[in-house]
XYZ file of N, CA and C in Angstrom:
276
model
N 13.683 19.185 21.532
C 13.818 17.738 21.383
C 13.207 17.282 20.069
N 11.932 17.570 20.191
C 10.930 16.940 18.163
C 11.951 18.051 17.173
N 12.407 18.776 17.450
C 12.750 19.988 16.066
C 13.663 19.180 15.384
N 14.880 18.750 15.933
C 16.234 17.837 14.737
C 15.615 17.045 14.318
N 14.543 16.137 14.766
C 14.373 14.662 14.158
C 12.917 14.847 13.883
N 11.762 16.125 13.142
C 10.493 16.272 13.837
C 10.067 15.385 12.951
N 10.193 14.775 11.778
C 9.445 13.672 11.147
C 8.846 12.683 12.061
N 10.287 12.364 12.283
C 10.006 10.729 13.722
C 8.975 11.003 14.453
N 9.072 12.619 15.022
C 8.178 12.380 15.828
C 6.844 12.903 15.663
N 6.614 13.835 14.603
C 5.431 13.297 13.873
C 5.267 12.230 13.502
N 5.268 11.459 12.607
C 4.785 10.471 12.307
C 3.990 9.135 13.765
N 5.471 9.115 14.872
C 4.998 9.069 16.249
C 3.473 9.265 16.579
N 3.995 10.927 16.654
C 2.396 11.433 17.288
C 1.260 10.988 16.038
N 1.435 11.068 15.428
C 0.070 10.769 14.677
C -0.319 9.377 14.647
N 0.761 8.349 14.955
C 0.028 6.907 14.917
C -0.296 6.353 16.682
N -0.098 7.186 17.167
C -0.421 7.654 18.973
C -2.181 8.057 18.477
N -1.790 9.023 18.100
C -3.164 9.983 17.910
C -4.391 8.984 17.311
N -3.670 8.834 16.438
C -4.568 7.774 15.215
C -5.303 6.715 16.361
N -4.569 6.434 17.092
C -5.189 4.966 18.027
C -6.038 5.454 18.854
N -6.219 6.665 19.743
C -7.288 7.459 20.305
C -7.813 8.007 20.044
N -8.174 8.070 18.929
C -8.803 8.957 17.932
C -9.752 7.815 17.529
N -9.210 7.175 16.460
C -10.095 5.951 16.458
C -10.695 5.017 17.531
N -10.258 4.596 18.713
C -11.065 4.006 19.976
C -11.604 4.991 20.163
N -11.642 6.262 20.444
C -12.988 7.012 20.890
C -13.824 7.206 20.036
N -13.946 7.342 18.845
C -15.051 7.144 17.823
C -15.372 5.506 17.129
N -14.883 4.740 16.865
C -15.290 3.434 16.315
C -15.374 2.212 17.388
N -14.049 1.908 18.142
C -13.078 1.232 18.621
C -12.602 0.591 17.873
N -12.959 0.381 16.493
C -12.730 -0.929 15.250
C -10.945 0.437 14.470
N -10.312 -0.517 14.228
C -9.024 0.047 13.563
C -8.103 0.906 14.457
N -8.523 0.800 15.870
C -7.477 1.680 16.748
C -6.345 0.559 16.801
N -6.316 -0.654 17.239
C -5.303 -1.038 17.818
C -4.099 -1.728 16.110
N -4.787 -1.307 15.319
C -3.851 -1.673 14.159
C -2.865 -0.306 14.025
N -3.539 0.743 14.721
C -2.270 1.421 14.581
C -1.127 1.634 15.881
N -1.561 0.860 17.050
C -0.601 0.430 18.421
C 0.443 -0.550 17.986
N -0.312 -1.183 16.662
C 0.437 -2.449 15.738
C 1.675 -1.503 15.118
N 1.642 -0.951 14.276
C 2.005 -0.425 13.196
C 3.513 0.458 14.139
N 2.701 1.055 15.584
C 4.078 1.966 16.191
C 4.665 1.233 16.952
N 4.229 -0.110 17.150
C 4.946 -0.920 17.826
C 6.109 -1.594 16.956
N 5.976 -1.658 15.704
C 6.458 -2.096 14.672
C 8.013 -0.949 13.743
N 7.247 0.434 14.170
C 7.840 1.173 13.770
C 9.097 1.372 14.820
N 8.650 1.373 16.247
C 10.044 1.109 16.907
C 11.254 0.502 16.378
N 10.922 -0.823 16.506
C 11.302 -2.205 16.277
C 12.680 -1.769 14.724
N 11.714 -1.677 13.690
C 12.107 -1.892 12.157
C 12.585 0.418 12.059
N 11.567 0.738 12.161
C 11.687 2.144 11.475
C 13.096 3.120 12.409
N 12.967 3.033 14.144
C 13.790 3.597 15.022
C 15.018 2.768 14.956
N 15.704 2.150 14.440
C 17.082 1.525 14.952
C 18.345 1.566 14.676
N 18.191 3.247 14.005
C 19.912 3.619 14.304
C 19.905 4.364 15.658
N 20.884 4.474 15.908
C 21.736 5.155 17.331
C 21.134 6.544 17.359
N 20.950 7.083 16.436
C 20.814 8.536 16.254
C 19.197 8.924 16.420
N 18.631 8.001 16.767
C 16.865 7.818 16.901
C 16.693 7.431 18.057
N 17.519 7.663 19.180
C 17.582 7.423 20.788
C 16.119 8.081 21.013
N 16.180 9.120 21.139
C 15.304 10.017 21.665
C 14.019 9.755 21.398
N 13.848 9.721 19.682
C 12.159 9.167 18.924
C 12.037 7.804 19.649
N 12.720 7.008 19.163
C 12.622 5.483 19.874
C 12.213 5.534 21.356
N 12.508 6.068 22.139
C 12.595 6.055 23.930
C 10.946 6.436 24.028
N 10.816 7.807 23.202
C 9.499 8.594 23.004
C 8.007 7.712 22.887
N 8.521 7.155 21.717
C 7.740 6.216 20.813
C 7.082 4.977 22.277
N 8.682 4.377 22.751
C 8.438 3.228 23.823
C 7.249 3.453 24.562
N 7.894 5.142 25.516
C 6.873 5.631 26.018
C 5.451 5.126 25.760
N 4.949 5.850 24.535
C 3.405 6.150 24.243
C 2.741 4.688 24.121
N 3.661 3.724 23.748
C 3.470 2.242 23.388
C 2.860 1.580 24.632
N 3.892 2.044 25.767
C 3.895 1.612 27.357
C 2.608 2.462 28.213
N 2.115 3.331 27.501
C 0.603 4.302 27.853
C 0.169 3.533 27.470
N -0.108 2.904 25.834
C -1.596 2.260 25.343
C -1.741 0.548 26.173
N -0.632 0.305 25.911
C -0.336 -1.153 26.797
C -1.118 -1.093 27.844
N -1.064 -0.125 29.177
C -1.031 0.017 30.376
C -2.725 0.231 30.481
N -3.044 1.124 29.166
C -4.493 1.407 29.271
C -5.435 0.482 28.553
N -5.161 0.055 27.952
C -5.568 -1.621 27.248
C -5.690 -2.233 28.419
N -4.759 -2.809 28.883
C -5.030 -4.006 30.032
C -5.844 -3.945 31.269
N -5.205 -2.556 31.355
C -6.674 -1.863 32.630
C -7.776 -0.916 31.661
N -8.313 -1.296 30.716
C -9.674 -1.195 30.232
C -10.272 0.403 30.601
N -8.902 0.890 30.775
C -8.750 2.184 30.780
C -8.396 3.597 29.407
N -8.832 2.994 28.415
C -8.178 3.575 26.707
C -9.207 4.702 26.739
N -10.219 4.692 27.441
C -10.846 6.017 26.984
C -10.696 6.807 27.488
N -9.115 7.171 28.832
C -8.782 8.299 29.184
C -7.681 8.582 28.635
N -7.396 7.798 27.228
C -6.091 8.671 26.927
C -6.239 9.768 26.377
N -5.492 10.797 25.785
C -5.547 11.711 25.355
C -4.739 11.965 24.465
N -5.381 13.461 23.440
C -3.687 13.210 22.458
C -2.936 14.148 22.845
N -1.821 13.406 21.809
C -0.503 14.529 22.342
C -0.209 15.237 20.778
N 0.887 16.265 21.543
C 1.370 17.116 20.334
C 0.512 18.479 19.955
N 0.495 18.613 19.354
C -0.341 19.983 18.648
C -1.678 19.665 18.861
N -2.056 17.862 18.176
C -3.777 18.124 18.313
C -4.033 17.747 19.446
N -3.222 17.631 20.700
C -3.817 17.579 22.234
C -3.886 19.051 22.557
N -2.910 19.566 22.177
C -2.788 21.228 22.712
C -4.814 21.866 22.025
N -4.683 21.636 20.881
C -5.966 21.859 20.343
C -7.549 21.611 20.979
N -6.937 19.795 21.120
C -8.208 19.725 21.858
C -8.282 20.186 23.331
N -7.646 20.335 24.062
C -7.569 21.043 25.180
C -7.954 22.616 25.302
N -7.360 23.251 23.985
C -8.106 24.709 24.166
C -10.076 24.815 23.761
N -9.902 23.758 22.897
C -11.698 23.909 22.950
C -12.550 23.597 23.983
N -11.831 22.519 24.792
C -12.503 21.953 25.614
C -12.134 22.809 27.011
N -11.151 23.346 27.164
C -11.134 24.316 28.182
C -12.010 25.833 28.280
N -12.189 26.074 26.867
C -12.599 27.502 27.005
C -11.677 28.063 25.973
């Protein structure tokens, strides 16, 4: 699914990442980047052919939303490679 389009969805994961990354160390500058992928939907996803990134993107948007309002942001986690990462250190 990320391999045809993996920019999108890098860039995705990293402004995902960027926002839990920053609330768990500052809380100051996380939600400018919930701004920025909320934005990137909107303006950056809107040809036809960006179904998949776009839907993706909604997703992670509809996580921070959900964990914002229930004051729940410090169980998100990341995704992509540097969740896989932090998961192997923290597992063992």
């Amino acid at each position: 699914m990320a391999r045809k389009h993996s920019n999108n969805f890098e860039f995705i994961l990293y402004l995902y990442n960027e926002f839990v990354s920053k609330h768990r160390s500052t809380g100051k500058e996380a939600r400018m980047y919930w701004h920025i992928l909320d934005k990137y939907i909107e303006v950056g996803l809107s040809k036809k052919s960006q179904t998949a990134e776009k839907k993706y993107a909604q997703k992670l948007v509809a996580i921070i939303r959900e964990a914002v309002g229930e004051w729940n942001t410090h169980l998100l986690i990341l995704k992509g490679e540097e969740g896989e990462k932090e998961y192997q250190v923290e597992g063992g």
